[in-house]
mmCIF file of N, CA and C in Angstrom:
data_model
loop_
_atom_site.group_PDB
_atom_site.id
_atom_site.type_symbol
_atom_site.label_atom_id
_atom_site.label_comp_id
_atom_site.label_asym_id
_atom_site.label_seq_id
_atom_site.Cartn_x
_atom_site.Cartn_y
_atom_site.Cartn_z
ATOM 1 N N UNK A 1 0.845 -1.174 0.000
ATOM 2 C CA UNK A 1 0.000 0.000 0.000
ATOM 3 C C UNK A 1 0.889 1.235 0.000
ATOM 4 N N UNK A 2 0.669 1.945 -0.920
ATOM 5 C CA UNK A 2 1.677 3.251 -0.992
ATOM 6 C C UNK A 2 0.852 4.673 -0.573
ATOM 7 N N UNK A 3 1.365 5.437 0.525
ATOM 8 C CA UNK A 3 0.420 6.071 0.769
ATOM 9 C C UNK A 3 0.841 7.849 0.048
ATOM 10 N N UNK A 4 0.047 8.317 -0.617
ATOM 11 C CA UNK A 4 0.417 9.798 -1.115
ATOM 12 C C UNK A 4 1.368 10.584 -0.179
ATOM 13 N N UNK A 5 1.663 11.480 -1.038
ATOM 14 C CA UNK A 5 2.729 12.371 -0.331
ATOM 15 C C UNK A 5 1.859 13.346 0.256
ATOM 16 N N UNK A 6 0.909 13.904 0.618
ATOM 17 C CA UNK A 6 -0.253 14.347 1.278
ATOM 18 C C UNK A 6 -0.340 13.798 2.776
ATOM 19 N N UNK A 7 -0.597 13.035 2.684
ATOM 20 C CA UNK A 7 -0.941 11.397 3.582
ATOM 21 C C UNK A 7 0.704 11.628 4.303
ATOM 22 N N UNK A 8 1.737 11.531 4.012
ATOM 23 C CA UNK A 8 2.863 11.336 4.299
ATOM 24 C C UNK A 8 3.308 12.409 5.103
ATOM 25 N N UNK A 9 3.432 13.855 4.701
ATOM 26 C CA UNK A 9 3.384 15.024 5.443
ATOM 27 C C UNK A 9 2.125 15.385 6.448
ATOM 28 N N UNK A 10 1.251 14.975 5.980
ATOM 29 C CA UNK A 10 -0.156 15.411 7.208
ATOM 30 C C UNK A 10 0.789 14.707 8.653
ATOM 31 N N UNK A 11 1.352 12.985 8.419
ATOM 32 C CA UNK A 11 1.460 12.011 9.137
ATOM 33 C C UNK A 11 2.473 13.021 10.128
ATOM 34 N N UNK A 12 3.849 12.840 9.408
ATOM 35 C CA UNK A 12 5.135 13.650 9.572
ATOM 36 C C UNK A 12 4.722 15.107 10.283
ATOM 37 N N UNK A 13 4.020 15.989 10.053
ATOM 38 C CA UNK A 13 3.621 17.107 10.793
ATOM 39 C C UNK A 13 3.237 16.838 12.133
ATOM 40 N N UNK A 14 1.886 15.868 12.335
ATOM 41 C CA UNK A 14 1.312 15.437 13.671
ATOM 42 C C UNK A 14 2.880 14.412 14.482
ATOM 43 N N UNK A 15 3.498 14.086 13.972
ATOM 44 C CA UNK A 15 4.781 13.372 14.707
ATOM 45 C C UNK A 15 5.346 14.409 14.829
ATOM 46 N N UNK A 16 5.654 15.211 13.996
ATOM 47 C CA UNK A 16 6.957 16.633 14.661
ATOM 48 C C UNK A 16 6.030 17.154 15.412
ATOM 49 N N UNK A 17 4.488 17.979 15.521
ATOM 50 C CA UNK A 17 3.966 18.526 16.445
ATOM 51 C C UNK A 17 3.849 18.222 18.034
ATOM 52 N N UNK A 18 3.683 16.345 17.889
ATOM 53 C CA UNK A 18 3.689 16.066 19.039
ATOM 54 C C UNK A 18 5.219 15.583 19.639
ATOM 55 N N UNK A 19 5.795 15.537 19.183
ATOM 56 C CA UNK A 19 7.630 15.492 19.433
ATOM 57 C C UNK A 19 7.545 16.972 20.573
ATOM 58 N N UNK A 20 7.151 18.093 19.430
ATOM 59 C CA UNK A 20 7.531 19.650 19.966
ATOM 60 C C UNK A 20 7.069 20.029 21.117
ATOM 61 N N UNK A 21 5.864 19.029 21.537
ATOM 62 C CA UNK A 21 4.932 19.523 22.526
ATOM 63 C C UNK A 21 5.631 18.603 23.680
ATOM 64 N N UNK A 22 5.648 17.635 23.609
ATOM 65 C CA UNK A 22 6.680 16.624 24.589
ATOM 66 C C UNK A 22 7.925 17.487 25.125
ATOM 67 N N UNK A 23 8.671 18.350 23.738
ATOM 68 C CA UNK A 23 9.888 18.807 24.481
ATOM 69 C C UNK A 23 9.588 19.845 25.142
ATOM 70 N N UNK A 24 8.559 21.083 24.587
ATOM 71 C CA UNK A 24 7.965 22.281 25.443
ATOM 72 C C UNK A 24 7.780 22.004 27.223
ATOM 73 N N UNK A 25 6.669 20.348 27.815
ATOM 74 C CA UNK A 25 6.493 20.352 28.545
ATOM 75 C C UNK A 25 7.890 19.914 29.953
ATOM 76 N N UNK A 26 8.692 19.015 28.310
ATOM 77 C CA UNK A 26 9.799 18.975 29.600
ATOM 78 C C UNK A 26 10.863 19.841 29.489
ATOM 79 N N UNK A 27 11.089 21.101 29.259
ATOM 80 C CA UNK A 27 11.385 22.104 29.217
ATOM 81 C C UNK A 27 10.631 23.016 30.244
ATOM 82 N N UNK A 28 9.425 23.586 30.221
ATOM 83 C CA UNK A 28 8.862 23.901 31.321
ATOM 84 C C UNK A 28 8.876 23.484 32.554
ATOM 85 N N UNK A 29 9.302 21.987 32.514
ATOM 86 C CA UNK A 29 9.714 21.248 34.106
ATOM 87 C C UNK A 29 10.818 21.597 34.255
ATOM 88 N N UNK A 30 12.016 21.663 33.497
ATOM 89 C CA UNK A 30 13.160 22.097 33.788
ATOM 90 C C UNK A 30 13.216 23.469 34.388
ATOM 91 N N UNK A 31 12.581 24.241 33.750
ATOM 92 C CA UNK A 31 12.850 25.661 34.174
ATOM 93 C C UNK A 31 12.021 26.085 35.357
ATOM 94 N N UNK A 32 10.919 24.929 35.373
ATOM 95 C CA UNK A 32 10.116 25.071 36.837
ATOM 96 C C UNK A 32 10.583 24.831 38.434
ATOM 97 N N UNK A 33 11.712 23.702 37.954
ATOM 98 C CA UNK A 33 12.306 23.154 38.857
ATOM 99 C C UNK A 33 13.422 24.303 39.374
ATOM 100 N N UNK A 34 13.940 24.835 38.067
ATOM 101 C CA UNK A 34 15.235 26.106 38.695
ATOM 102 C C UNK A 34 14.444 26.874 39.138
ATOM 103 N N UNK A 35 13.646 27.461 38.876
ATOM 104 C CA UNK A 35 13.179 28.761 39.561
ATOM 105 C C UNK A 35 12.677 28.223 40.613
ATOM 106 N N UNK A 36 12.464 27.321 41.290
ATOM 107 C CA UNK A 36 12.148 27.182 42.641
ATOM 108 C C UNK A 36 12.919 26.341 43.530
ATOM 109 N N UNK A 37 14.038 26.226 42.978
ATOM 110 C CA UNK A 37 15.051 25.651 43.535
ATOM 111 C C UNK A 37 16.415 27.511 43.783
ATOM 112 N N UNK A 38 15.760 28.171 43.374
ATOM 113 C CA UNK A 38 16.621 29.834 43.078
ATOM 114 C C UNK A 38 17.053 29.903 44.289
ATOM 115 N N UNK A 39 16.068 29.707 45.529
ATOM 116 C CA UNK A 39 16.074 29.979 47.417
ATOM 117 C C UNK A 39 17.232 29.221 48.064
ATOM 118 N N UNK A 40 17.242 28.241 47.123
ATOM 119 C CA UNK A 40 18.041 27.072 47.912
ATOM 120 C C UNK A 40 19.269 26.422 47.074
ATOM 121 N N UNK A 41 20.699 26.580 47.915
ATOM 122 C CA UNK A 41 21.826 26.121 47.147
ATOM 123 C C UNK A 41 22.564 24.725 47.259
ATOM 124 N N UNK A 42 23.247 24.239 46.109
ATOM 125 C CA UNK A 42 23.565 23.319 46.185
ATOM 126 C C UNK A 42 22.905 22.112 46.352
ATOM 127 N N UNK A 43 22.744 21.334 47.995
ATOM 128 C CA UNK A 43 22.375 20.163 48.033
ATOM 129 C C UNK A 43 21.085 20.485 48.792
ATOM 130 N N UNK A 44 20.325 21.693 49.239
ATOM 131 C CA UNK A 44 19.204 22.206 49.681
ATOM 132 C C UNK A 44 19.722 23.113 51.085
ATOM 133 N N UNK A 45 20.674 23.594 50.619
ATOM 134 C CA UNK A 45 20.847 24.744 52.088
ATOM 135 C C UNK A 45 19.960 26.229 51.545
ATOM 136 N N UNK A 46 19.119 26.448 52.436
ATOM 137 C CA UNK A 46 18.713 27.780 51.989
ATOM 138 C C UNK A 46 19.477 29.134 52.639
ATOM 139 N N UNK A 47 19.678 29.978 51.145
ATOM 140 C CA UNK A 47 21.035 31.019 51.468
ATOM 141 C C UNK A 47 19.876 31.954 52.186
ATOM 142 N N UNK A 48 20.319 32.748 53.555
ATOM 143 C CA UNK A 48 19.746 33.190 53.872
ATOM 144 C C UNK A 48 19.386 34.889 53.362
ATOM 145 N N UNK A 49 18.590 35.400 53.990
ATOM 146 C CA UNK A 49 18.089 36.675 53.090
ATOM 147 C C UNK A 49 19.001 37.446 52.918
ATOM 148 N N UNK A 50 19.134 38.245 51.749
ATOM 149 C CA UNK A 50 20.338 39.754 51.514
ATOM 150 C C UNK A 50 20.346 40.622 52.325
ATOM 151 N N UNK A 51 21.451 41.251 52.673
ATOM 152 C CA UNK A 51 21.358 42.081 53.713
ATOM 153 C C UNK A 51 21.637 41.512 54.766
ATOM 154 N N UNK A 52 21.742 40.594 55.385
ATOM 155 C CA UNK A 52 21.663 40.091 57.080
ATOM 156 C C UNK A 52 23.093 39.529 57.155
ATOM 157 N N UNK A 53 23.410 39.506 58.427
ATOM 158 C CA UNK A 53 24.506 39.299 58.427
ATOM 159 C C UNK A 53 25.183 37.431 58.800
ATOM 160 N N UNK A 54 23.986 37.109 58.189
ATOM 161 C CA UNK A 54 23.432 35.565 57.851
ATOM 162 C C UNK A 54 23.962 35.411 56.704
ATOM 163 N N UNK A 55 23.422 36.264 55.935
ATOM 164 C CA UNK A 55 23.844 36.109 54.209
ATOM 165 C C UNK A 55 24.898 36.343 54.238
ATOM 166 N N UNK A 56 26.278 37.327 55.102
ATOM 167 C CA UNK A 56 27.006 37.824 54.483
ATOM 168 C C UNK A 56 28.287 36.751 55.114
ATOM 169 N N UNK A 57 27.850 35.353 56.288
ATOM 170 C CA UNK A 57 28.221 34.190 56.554
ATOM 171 C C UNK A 57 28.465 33.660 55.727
ATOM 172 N N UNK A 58 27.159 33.246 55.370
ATOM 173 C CA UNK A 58 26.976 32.166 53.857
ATOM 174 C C UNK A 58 27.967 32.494 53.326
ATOM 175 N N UNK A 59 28.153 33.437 52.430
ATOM 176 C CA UNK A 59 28.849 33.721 50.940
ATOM 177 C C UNK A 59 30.761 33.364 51.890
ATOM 178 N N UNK A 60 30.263 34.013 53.413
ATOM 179 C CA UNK A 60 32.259 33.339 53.448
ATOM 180 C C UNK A 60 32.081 31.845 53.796
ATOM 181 N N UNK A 61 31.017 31.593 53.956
ATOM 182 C CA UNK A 61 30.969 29.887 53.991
ATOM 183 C C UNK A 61 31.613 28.974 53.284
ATOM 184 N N UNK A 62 30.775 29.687 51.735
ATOM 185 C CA UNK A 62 31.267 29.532 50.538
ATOM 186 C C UNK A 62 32.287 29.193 50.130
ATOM 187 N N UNK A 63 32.977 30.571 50.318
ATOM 188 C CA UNK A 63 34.420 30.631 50.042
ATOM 189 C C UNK A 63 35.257 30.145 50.969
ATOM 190 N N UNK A 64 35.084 29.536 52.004
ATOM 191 C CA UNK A 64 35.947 29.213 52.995
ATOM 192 C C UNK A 64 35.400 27.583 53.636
ATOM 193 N N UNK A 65 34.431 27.111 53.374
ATOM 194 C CA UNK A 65 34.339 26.395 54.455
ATOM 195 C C UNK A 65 33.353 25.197 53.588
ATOM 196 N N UNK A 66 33.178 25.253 52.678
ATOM 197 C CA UNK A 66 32.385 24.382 51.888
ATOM 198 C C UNK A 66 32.676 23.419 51.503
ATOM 199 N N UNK A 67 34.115 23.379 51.039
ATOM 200 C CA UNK A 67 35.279 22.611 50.262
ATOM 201 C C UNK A 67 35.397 21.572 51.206
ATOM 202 N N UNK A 68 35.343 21.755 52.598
ATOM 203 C CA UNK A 68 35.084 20.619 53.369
ATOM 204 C C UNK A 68 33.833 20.072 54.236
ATOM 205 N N UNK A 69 33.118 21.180 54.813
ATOM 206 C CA UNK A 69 31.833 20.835 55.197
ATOM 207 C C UNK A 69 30.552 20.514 54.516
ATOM 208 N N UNK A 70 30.861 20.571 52.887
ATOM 209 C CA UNK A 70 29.638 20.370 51.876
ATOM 210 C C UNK A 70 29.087 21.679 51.588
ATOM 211 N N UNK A 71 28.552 21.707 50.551
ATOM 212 C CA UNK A 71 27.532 22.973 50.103
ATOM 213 C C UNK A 71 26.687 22.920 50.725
ATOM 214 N N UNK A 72 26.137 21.949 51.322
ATOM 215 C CA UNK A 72 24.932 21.625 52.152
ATOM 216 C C UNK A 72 25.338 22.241 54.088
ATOM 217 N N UNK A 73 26.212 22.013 53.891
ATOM 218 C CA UNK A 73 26.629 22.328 55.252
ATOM 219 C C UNK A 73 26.807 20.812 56.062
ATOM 220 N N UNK A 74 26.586 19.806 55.697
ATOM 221 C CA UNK A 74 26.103 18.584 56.221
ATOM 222 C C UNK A 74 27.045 17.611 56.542
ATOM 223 N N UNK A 75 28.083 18.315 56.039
ATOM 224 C CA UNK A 75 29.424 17.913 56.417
ATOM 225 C C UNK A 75 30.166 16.797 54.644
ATOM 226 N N UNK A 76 31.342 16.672 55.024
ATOM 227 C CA UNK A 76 32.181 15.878 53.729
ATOM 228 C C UNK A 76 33.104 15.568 54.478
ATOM 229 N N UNK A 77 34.397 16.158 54.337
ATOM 230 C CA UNK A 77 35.951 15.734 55.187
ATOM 231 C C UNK A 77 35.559 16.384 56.629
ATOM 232 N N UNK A 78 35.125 17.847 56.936
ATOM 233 C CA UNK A 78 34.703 18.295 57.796
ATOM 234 C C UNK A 78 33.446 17.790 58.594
ATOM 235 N N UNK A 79 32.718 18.151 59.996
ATOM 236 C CA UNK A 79 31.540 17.652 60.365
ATOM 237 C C UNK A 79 30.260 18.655 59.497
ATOM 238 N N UNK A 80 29.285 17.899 59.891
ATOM 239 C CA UNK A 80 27.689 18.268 60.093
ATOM 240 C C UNK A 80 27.951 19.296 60.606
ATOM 241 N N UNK A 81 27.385 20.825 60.457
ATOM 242 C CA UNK A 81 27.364 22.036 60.633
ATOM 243 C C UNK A 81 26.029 22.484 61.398
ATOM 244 N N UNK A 82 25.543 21.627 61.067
ATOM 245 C CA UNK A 82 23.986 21.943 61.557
ATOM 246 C C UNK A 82 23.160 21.426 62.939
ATOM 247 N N UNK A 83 22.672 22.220 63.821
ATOM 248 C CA UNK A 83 22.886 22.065 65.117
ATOM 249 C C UNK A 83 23.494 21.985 65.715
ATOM 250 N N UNK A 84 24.610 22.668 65.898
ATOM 251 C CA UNK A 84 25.937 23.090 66.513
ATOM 252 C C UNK A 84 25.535 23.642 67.969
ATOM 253 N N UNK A 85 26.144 22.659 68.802
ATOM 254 C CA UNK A 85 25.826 22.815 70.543
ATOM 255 C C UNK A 85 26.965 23.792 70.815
ATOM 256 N N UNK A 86 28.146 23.875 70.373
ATOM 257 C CA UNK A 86 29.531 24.641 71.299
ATOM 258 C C UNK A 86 29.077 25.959 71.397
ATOM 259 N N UNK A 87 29.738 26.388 72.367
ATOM 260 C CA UNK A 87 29.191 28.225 72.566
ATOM 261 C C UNK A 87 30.057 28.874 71.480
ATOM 262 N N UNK A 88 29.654 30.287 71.418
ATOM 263 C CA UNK A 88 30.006 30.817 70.407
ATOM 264 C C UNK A 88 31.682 31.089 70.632
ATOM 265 N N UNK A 89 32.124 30.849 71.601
ATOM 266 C CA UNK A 89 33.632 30.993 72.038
ATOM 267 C C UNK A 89 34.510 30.076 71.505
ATOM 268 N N UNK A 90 34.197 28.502 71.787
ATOM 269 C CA UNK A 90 34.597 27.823 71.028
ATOM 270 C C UNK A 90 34.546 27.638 69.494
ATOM 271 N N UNK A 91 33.359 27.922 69.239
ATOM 272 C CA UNK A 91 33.518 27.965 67.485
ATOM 273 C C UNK A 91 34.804 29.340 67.226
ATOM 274 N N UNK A 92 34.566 30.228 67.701
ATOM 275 C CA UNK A 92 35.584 31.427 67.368
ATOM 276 C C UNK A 92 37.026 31.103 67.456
ATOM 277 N N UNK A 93 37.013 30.374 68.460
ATOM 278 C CA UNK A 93 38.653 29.187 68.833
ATOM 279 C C UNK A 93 39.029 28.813 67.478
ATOM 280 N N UNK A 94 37.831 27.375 67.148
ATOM 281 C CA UNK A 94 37.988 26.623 66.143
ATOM 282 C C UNK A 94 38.087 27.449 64.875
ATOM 283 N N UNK A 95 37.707 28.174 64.335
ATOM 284 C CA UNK A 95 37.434 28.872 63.200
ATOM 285 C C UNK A 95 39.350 29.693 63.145
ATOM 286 N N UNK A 96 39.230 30.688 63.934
ATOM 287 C CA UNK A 96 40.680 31.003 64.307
ATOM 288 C C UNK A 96 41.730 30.319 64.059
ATOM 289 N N UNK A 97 41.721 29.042 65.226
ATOM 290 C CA UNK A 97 43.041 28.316 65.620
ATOM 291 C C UNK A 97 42.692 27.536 64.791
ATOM 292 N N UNK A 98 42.092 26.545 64.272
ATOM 293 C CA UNK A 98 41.665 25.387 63.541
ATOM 294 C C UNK A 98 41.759 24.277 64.908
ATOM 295 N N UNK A 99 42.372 23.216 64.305
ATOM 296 C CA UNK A 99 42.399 21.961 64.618
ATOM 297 C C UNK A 99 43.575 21.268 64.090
ATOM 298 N N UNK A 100 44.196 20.812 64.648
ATOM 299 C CA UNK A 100 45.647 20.376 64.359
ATOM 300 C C UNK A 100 45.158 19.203 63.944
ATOM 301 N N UNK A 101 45.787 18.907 62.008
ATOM 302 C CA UNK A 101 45.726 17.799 61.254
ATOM 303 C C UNK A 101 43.990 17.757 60.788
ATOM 304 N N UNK A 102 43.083 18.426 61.437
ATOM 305 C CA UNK A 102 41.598 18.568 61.094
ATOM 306 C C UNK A 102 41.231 19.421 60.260
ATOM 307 N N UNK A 103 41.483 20.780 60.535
ATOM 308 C CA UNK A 103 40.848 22.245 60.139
ATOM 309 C C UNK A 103 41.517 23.208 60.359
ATOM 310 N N UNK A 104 42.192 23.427 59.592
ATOM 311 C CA UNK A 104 43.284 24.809 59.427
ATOM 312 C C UNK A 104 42.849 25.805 60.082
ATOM 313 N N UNK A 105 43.797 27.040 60.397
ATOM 314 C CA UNK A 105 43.595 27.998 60.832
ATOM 315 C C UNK A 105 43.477 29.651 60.457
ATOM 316 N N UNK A 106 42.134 30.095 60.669
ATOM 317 C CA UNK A 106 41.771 31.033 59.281
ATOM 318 C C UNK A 106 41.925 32.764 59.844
ATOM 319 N N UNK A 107 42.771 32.492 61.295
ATOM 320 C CA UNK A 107 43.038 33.956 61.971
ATOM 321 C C UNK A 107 43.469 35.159 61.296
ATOM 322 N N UNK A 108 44.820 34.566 59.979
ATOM 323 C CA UNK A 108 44.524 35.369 59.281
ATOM 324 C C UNK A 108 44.232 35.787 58.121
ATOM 325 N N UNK A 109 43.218 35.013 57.779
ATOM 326 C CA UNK A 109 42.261 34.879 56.571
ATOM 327 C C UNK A 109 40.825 35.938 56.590
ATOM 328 N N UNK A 110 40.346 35.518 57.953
ATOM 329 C CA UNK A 110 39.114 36.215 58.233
ATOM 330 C C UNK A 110 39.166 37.443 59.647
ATOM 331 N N UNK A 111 38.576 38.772 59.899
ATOM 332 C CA UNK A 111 38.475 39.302 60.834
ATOM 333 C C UNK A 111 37.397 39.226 62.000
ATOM 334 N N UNK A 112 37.439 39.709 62.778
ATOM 335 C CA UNK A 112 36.671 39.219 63.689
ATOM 336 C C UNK A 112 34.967 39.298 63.748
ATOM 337 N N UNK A 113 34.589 40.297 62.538
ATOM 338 C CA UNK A 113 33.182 40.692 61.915
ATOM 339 C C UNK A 113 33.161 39.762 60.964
ATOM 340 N N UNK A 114 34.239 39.268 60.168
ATOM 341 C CA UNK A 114 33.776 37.742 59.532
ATOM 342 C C UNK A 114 33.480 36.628 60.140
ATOM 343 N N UNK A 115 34.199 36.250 61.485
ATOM 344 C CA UNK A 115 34.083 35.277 62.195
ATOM 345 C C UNK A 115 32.845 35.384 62.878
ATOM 346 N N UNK A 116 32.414 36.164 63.105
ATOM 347 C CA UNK A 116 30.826 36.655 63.507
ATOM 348 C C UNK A 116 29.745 36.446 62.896
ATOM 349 N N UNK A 117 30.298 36.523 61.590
ATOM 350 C CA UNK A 117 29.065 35.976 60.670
ATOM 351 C C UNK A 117 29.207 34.595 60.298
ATOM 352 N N UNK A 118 30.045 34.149 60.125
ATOM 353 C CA UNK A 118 30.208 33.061 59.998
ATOM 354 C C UNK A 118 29.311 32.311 61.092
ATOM 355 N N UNK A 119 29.388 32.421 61.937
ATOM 356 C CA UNK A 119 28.871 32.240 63.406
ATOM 357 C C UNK A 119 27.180 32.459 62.982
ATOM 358 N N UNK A 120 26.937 33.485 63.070
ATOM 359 C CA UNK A 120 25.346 33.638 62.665
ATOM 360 C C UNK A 120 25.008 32.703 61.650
ATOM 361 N N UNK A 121 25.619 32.458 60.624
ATOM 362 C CA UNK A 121 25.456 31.589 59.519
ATOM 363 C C UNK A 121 25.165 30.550 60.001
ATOM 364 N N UNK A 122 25.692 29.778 61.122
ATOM 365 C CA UNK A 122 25.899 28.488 61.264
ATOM 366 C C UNK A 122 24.973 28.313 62.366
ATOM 367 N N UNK A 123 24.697 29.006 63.034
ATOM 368 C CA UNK A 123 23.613 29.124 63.743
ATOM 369 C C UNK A 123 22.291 28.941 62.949
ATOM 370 N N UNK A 124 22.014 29.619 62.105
ATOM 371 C CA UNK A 124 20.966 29.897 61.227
ATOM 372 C C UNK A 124 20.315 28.738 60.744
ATOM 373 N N UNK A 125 21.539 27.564 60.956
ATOM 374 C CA UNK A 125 21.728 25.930 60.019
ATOM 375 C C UNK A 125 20.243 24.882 61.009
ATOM 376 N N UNK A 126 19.553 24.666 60.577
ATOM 377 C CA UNK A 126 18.615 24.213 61.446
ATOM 378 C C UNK A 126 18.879 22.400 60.738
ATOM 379 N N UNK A 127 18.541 21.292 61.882
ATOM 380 C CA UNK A 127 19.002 19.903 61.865
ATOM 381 C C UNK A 127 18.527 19.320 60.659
#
């Protein structure tokens, strides 16, 4: 049975139309998924609001403290960040002095309004 070239393109159109519509919807999931994933970084830490001195933790988190505690905060070579019992004295120790063979020492990397936020940051980290 040979079917016209009519017949052949009508066919070919409804297959590319519904191809196009398949990729539209999973395209719209893709971009649905980023924009509401925008709040939250990496492995689901949410960066806290601009301006606070929460946010301005985070970003030295980032740059300082991620590489081993995870983007998540949840820990990797470093511990779990989240629910942190030590008083704020000791973290300022640790952060400072580090930890011999553990966690380097970032006294003079960061000042004492960084180490502060850092601090709020990690506080902020709920279990």
């Amino acid at each position: 049975m040979k079917l016209s070239f009519q017949l052949k393109a009508a066919m070919l159109g409804t297959v590319s139309g519904l191809a196009a519509i398949g990729i539209a919807f999973a395209a719209g999931e893709m971009f649905q998924h980023s924009s509401a994933a925008s709040a939250v970084s990496g492995a689901g830490l949410v960066i806290p609001a601009a301006g606070t001195v929460e946010q301005k933790g985070y970003a030295l988190y980032m740059q300082n403290c991620a590489h081993c505690h995870g983007a998540d905060a949840r820990g990797d070579e470093g511990p779990d960040l989240h629910g942190v019992t030590e008083s704020d004295a000791r973290i300022v120790s640790l952060i400072k002095d580090g930890k011999k063979g553990e966690m380097p020492k970032f006294s003079t990397k960061l000042n004492d309004a960084e180490v502060q936020a850092l601090i709020a940051f990690i506080r902020s980290l709920k279990g």
